JSON list of C-alpha atoms in Angstrom, two decimals:
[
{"chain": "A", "resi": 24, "resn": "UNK", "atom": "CA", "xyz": [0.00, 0.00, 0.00]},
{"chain": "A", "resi": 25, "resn": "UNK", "atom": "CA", "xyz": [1.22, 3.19, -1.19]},
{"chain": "A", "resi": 26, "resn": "UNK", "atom": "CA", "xyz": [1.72, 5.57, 1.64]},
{"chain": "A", "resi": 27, "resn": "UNK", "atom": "CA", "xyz": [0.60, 9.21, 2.33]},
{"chain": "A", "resi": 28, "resn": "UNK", "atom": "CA", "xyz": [2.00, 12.39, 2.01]},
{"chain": "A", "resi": 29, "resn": "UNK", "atom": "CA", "xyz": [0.62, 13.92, 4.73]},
{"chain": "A", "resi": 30, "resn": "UNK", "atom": "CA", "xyz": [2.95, 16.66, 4.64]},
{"chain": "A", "resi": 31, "resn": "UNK", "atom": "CA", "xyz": [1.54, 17.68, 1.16]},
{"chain": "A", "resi": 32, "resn": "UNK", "atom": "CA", "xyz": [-2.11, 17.78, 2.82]},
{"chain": "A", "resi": 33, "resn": "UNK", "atom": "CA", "xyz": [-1.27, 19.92, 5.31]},
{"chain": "A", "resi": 34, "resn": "UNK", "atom": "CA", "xyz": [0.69, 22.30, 2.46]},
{"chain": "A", "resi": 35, "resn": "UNK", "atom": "CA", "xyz": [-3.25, 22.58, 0.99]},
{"chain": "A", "resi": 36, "resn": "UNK", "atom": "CA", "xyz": [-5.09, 23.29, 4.76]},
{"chain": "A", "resi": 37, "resn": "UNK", "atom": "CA", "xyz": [-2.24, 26.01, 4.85]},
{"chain": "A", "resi": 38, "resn": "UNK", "atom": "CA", "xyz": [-2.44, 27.28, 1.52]},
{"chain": "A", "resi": 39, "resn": "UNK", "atom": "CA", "xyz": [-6.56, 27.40, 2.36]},
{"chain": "A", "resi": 40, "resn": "UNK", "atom": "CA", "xyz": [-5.99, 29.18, 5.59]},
{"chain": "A", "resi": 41, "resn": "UNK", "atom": "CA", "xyz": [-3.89, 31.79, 4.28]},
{"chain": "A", "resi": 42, "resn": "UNK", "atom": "CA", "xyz": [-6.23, 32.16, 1.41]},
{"chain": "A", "resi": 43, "resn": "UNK", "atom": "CA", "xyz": [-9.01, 32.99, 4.01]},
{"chain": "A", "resi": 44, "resn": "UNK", "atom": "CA", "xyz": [-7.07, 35.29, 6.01]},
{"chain": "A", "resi": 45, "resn": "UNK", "atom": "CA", "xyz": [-8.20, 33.91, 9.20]},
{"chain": "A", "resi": 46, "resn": "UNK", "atom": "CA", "xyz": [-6.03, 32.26, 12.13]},
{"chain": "A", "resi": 47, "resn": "UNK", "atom": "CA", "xyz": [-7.97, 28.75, 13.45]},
{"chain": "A", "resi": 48, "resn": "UNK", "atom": "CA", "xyz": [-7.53, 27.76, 17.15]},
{"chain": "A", "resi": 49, "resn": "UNK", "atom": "CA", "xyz": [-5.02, 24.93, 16.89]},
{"chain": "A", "resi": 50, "resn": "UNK", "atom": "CA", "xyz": [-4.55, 22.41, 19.94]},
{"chain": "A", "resi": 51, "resn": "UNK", "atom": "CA", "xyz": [-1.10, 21.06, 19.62]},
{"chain": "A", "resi": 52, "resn": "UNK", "atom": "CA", "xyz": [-0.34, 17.54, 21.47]},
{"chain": "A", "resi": 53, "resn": "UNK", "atom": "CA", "xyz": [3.58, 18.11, 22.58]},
{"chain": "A", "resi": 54, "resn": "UNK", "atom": "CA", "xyz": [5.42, 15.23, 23.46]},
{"chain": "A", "resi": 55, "resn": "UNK", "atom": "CA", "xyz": [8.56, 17.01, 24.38]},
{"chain": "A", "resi": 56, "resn": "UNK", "atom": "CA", "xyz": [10.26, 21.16, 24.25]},
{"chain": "A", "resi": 57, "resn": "UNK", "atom": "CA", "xyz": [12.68, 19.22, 21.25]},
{"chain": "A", "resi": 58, "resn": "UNK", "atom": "CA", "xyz": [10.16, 18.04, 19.19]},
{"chain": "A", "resi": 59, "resn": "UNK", "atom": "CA", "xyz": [7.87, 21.04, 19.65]},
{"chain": "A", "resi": 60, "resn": "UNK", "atom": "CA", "xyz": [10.25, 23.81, 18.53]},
{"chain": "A", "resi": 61, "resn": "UNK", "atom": "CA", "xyz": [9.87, 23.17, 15.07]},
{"chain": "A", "resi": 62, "resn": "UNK", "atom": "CA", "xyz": [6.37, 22.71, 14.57]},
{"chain": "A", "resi": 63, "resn": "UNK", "atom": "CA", "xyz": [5.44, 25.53, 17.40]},
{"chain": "A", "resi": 64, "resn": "UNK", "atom": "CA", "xyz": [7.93, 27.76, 14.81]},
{"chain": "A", "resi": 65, "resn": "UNK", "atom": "CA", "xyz": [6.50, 26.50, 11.96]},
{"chain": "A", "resi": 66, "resn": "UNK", "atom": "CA", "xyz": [2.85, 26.78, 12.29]},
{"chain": "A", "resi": 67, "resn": "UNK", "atom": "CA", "xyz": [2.94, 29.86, 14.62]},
{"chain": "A", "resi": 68, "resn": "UNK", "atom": "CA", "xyz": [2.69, 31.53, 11.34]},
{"chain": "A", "resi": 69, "resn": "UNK", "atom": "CA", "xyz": [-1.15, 30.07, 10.06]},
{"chain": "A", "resi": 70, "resn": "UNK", "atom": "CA", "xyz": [-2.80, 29.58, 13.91]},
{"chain": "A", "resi": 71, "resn": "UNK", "atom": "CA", "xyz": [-3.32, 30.43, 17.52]},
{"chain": "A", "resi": 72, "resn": "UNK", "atom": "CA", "xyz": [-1.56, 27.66, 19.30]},
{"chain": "A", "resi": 73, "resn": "UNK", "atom": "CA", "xyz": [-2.39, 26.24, 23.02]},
{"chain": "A", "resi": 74, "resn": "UNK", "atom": "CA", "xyz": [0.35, 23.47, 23.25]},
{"chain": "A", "resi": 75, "resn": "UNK", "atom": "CA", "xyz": [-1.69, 20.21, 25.89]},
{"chain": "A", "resi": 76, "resn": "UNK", "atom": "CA", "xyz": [1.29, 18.51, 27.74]},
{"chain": "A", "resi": 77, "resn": "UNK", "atom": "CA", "xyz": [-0.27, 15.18, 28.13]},
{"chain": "A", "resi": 78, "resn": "UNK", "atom": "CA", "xyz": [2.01, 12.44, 28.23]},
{"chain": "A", "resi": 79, "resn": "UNK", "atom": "CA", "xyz": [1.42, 9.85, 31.37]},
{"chain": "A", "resi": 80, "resn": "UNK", "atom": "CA", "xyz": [3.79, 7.35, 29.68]},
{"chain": "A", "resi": 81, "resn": "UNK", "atom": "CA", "xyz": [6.72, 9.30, 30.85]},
{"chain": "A", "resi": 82, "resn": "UNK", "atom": "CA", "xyz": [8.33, 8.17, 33.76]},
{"chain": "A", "resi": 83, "resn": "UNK", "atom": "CA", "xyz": [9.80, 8.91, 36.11]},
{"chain": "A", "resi": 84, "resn": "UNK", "atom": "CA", "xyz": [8.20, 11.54, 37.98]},
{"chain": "A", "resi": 85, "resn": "UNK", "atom": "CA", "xyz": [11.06, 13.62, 38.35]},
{"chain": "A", "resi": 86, "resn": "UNK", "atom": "CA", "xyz": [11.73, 13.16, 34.27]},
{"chain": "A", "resi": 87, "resn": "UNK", "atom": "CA", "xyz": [8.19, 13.91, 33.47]},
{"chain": "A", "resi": 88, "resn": "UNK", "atom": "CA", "xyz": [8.40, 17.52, 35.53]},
{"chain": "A", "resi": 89, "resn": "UNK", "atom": "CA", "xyz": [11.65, 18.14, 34.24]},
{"chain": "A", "resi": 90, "resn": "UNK", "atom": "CA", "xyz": [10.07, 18.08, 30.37]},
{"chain": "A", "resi": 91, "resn": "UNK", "atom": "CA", "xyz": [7.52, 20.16, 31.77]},
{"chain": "A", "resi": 92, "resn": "UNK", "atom": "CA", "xyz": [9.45, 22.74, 32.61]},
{"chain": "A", "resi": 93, "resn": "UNK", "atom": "CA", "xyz": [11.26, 22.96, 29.23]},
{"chain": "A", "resi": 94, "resn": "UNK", "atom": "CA", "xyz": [8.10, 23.02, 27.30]},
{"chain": "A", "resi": 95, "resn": "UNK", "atom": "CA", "xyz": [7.03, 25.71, 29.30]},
{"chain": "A", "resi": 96, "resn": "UNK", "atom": "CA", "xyz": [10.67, 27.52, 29.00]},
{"chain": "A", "resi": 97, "resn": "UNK", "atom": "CA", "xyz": [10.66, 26.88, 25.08]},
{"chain": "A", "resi": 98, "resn": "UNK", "atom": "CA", "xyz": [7.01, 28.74, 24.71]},
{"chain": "A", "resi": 99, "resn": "UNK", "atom": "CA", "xyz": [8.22, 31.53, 26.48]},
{"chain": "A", "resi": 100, "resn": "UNK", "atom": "CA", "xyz": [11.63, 32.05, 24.69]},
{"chain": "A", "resi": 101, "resn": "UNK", "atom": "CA", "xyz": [10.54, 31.41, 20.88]},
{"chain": "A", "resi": 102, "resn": "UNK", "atom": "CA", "xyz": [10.02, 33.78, 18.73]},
{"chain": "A", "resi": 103, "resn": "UNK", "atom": "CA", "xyz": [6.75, 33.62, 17.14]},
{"chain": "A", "resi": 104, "resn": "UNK", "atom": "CA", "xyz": [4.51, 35.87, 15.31]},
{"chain": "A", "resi": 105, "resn": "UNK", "atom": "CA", "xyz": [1.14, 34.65, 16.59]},
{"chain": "A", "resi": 106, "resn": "UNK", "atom": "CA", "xyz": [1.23, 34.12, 20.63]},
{"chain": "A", "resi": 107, "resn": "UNK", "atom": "CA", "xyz": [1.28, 30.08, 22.07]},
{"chain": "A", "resi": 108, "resn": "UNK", "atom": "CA", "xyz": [-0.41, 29.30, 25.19]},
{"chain": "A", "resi": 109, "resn": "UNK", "atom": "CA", "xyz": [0.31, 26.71, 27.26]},
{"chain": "A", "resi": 110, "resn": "UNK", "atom": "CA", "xyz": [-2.24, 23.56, 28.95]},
{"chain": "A", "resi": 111, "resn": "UNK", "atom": "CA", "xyz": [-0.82, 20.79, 31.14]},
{"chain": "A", "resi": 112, "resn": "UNK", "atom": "CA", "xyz": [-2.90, 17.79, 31.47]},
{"chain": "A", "resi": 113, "resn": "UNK", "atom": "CA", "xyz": [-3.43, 14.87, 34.16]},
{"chain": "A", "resi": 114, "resn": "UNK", "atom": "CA", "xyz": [-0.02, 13.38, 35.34]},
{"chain": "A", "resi": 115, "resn": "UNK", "atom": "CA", "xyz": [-1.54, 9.81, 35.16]},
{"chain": "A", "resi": 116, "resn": "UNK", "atom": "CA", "xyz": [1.02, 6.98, 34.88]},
{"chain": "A", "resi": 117, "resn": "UNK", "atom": "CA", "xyz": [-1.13, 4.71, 35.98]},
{"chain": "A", "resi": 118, "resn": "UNK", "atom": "CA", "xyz": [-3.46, 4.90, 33.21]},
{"chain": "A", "resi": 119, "resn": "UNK", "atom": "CA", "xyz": [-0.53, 4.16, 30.61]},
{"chain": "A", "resi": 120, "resn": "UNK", "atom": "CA", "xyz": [0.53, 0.89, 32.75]},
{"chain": "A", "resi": 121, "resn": "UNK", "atom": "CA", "xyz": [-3.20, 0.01, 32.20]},
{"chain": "A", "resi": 122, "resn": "UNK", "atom": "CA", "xyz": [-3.06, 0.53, 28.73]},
{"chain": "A", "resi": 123, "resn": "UNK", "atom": "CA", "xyz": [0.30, -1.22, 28.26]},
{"chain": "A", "resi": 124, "resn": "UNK", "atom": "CA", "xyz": [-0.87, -4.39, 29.97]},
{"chain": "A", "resi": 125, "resn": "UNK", "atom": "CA", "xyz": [-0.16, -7.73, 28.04]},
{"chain": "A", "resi": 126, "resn": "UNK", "atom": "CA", "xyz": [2.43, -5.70, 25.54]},
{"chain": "A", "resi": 127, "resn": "UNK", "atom": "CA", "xyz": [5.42, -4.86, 28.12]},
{"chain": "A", "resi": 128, "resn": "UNK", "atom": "CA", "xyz": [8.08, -6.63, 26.18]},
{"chain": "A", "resi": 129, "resn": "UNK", "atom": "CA", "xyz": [6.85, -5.34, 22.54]},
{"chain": "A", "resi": 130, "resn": "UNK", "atom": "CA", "xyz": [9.47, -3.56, 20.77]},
{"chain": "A", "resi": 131, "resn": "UNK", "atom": "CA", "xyz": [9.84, -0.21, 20.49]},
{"chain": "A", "resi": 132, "resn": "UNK", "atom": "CA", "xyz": [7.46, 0.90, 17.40]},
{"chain": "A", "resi": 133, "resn": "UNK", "atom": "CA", "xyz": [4.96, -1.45, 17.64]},
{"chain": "A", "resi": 134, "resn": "UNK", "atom": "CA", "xyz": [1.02, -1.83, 18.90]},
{"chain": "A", "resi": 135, "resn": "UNK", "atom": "CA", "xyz": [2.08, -0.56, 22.51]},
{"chain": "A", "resi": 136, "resn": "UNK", "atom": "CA", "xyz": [3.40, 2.73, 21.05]},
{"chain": "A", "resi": 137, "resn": "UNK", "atom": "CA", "xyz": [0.43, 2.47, 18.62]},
{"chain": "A", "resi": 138, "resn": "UNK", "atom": "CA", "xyz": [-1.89, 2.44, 21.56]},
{"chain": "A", "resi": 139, "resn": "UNK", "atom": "CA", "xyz": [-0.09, 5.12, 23.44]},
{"chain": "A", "resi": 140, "resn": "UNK", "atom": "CA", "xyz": [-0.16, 7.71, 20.46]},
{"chain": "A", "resi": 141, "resn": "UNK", "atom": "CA", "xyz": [-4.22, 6.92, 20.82]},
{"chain": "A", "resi": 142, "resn": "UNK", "atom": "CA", "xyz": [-4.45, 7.76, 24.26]},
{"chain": "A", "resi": 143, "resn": "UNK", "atom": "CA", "xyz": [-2.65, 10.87, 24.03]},
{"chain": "A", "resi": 144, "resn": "UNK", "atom": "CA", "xyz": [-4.60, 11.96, 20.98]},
{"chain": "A", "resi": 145, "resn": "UNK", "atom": "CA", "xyz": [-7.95, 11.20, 22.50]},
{"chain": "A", "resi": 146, "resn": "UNK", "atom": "CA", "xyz": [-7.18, 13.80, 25.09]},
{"chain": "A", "resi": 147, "resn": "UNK", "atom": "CA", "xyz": [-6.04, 15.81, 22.47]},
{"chain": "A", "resi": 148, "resn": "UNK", "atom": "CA", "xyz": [-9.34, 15.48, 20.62]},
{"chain": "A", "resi": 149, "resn": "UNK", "atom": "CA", "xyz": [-11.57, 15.96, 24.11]},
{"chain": "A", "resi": 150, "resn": "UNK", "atom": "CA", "xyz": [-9.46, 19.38, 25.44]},
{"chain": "A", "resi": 151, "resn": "UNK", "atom": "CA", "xyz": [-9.79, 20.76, 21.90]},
{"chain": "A", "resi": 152, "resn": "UNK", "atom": "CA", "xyz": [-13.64, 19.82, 21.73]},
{"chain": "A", "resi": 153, "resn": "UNK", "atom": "CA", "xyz": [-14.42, 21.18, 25.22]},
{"chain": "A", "resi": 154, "resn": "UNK", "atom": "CA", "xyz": [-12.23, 24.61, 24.89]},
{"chain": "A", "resi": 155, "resn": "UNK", "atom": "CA", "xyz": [-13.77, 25.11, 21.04]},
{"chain": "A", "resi": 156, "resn": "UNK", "atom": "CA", "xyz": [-10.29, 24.75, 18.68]},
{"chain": "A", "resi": 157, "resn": "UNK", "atom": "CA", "xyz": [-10.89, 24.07, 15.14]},
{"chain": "A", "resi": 158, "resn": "UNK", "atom": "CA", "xyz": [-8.16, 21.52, 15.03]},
{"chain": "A", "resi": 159, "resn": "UNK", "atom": "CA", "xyz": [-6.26, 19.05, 16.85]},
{"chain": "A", "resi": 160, "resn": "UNK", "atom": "CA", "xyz": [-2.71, 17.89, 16.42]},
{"chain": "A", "resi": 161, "resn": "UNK", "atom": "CA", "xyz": [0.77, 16.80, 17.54]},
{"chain": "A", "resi": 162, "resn": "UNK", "atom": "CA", "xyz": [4.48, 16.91, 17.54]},
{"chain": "A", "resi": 163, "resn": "UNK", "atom": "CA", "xyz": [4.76, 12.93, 17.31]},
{"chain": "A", "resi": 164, "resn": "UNK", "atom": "CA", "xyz": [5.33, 13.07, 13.45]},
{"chain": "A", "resi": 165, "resn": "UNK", "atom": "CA", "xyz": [8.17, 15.11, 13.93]},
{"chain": "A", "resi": 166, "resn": "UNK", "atom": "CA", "xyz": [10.54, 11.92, 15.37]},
{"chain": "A", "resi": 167, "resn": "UNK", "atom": "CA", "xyz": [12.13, 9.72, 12.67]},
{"chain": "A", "resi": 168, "resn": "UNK", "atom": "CA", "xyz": [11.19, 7.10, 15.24]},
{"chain": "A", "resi": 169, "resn": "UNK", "atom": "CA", "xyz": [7.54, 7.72, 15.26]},
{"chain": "A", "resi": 170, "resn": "UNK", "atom": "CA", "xyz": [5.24, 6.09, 12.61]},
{"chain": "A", "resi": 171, "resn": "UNK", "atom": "CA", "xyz": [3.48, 8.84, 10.87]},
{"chain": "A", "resi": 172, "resn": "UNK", "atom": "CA", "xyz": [0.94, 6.88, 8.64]},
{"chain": "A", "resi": 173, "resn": "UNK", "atom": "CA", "xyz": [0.06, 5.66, 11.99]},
{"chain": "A", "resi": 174, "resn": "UNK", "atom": "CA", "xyz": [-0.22, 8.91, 13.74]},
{"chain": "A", "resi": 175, "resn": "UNK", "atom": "CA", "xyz": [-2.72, 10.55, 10.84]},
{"chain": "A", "resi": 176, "resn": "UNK", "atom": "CA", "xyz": [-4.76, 7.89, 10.54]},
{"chain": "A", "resi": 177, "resn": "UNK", "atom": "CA", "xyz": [-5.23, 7.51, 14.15]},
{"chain": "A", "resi": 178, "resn": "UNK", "atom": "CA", "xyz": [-5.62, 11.41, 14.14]},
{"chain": "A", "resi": 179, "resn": "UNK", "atom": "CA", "xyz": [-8.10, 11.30, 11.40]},
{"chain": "A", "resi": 180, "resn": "UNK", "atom": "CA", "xyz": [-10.31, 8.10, 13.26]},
{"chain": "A", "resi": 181, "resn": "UNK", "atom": "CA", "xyz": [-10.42, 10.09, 16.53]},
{"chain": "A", "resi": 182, "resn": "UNK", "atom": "CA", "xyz": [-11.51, 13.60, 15.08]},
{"chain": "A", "resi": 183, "resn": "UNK", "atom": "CA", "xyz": [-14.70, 11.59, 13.64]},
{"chain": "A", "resi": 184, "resn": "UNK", "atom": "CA", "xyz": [-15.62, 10.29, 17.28]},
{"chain": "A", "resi": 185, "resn": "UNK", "atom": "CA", "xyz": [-14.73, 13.84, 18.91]},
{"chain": "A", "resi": 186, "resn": "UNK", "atom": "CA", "xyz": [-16.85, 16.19, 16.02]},
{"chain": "A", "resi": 187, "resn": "UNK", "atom": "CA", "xyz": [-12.75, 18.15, 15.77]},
{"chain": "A", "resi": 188, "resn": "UNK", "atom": "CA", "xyz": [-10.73, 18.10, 12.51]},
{"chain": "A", "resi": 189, "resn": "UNK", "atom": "CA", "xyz": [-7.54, 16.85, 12.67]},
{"chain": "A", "resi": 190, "resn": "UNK", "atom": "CA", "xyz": [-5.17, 18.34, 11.26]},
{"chain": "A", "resi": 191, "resn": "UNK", "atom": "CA", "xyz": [-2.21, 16.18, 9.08]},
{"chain": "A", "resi": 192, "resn": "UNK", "atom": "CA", "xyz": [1.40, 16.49, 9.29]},
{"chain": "A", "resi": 193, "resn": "UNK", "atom": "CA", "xyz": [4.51, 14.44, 8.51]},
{"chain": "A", "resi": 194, "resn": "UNK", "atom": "CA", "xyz": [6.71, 16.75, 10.49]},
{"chain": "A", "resi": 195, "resn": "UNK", "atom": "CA", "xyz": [10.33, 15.33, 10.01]},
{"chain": "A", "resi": 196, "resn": "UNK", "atom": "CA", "xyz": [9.62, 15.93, 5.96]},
{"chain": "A", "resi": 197, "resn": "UNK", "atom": "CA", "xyz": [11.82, 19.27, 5.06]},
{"chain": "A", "resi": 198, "resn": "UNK", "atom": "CA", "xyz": [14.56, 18.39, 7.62]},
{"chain": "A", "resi": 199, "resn": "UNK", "atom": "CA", "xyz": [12.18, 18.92, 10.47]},
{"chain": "A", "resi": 200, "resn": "UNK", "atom": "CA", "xyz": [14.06, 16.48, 12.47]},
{"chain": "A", "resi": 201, "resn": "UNK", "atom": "CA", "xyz": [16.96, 18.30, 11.53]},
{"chain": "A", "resi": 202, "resn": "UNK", "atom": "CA", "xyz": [15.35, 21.80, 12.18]},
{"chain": "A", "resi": 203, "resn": "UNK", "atom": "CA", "xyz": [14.29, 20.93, 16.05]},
{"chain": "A", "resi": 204, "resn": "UNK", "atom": "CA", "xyz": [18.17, 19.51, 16.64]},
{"chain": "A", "resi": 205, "resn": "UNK", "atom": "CA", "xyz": [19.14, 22.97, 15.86]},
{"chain": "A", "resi": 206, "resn": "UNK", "atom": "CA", "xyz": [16.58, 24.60, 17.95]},
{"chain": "A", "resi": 207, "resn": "UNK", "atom": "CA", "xyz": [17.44, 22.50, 20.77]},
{"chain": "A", "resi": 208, "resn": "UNK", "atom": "CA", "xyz": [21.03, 23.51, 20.42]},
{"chain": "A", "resi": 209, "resn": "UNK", "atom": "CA", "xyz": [20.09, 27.04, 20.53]},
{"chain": "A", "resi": 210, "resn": "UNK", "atom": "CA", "xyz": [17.93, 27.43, 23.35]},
{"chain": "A", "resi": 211, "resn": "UNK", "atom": "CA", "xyz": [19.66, 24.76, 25.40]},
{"chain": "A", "resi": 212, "resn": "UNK", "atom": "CA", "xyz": [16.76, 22.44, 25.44]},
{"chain": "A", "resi": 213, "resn": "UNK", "atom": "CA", "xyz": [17.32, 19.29, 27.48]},
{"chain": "A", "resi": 214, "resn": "UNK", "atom": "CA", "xyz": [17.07, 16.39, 24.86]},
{"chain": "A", "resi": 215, "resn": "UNK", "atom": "CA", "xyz": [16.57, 12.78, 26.88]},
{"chain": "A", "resi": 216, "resn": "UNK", "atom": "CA", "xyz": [17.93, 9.74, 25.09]},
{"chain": "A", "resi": 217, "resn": "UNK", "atom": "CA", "xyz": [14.43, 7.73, 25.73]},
{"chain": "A", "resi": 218, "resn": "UNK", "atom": "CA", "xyz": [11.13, 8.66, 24.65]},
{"chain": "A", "resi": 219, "resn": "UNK", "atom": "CA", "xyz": [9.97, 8.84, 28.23]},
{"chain": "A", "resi": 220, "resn": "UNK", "atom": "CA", "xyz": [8.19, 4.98, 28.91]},
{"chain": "A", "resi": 221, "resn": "UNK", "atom": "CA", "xyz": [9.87, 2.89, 31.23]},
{"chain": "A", "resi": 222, "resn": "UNK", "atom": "CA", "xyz": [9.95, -0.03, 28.47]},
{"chain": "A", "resi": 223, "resn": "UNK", "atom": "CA", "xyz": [11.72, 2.49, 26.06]},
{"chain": "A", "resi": 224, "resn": "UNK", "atom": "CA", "xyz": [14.42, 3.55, 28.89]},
{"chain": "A", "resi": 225, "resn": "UNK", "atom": "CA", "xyz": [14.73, -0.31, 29.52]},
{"chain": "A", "resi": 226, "resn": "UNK", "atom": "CA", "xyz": [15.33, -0.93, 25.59]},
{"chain": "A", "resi": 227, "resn": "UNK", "atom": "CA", "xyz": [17.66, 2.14, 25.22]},
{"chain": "A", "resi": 228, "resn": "UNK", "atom": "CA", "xyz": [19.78, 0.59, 28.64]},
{"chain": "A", "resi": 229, "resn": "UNK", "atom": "CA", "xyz": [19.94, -2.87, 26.65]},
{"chain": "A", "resi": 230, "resn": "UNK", "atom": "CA", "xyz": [21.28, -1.52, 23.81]},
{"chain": "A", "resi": 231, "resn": "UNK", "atom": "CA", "xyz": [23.68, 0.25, 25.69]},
{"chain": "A", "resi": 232, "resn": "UNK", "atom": "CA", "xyz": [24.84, -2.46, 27.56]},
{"chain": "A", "resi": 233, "resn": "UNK", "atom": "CA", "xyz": [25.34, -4.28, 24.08]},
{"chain": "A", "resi": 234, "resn": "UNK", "atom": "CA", "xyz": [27.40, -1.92, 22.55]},
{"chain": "A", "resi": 235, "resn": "UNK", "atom": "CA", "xyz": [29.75, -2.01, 25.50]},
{"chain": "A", "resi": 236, "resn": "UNK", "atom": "CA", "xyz": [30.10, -5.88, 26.01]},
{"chain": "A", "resi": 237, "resn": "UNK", "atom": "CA", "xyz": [31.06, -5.87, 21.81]},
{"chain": "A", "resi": 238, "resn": "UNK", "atom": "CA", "xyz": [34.02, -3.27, 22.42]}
]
């Protein structure tokens, strides 16, 4: 199956936006200050951003504050034409341990991850149907590590249930990856080496460990 350029779809909602002269409310899922910069500087431009910090897969505690705090540092310090606003959500780790029950020793990339980026993104969709945004989205598609035919498609189910478009991105197309390495460099941005779920610190340690036991 061919896939889809979702980056190409969001060029056209863009394109129509701009065309309109108007500036939608956009919700913007943010797994991380890294991964936002370059989206939060890209689509500053088109929309009036609130950023939702929802992410109850990170652990631990202290790691989950400490992205907090440099989401809420980042919004503050970039430069962007239309103001962002900030919303942190429920600190729930128990609710991802539910979720993850019966696929704890899944790789990386697979259904658990598949099932987290739903959970996230149904809060998304709720927040942005209860506060009144035109769209939903989030920074997931920005990570080469994230599965972005995935991501839109579970998007694009969940804005049907919540009544909310979604709205499409491939992020990492254009050297978007690239672009938020840069931004991170420049604003000091604390970049963790995990995604933030204890299985993905676990997988990260193992491959560690393997590296040093073949030197």
């Amino acid at each position: 199956m061919d896939k889809v350029n979702y980056q190409v779809m969001l060029d056209k909602i863009i394109e129509d936006i701009v065309r309109s002269n108007s500036l939608p409310g956009l919700l913007m899922h943010s797994c991380c200050a890294p991964c936002s910069s370059y989206c939060l500087s890209y689509l500053a431009e088109y929309f009036s951003i609130t950023v939702l910090y929802y992410n109850p897969n990170i652990s631990p505690e202290e790691e989950y504050y400490k992205r907090v705090n440099e989401q809420k540092r980042l919004i503050r310090e970039l430069p962007v034409k239309n103001k962002i606003s900030f919303a942190e959500g429920r600190y729930e780790p128990a609710e991802f341990f539910k979720m993850a029950e019966g696929l704890e020793d899944l790789p990386e990339g697979g259904e658990r991850c598949f099932k987290c980026y739903e959970m996230r993104l149904c809060e998304a969709a709720a927040y942005a149907s209860l506060h009144g945004f035109e769209y939903f989205t989030t920074t997931l598609s920005v990570s080469p590590h994230k599965n972005a035919q995935v991501l839109n498609k579970t998007g694009l189910k969940i804005s049907e249930e919540y009544g909310v478009k979604y709205l499409v991105s491939d992020f990492k197309k254009r050297g978007g990856y690239q672009k938020s390495i840069q931004y991170s460099k420049e604003y000091n941005l604390y970049r963790q080496d995990y995604c933030g779920c204890i299985f993905s610190k676990r997988e990260r340690e193992e491959r560690n460990l393997d590296g040093v036991k073949q030197n």
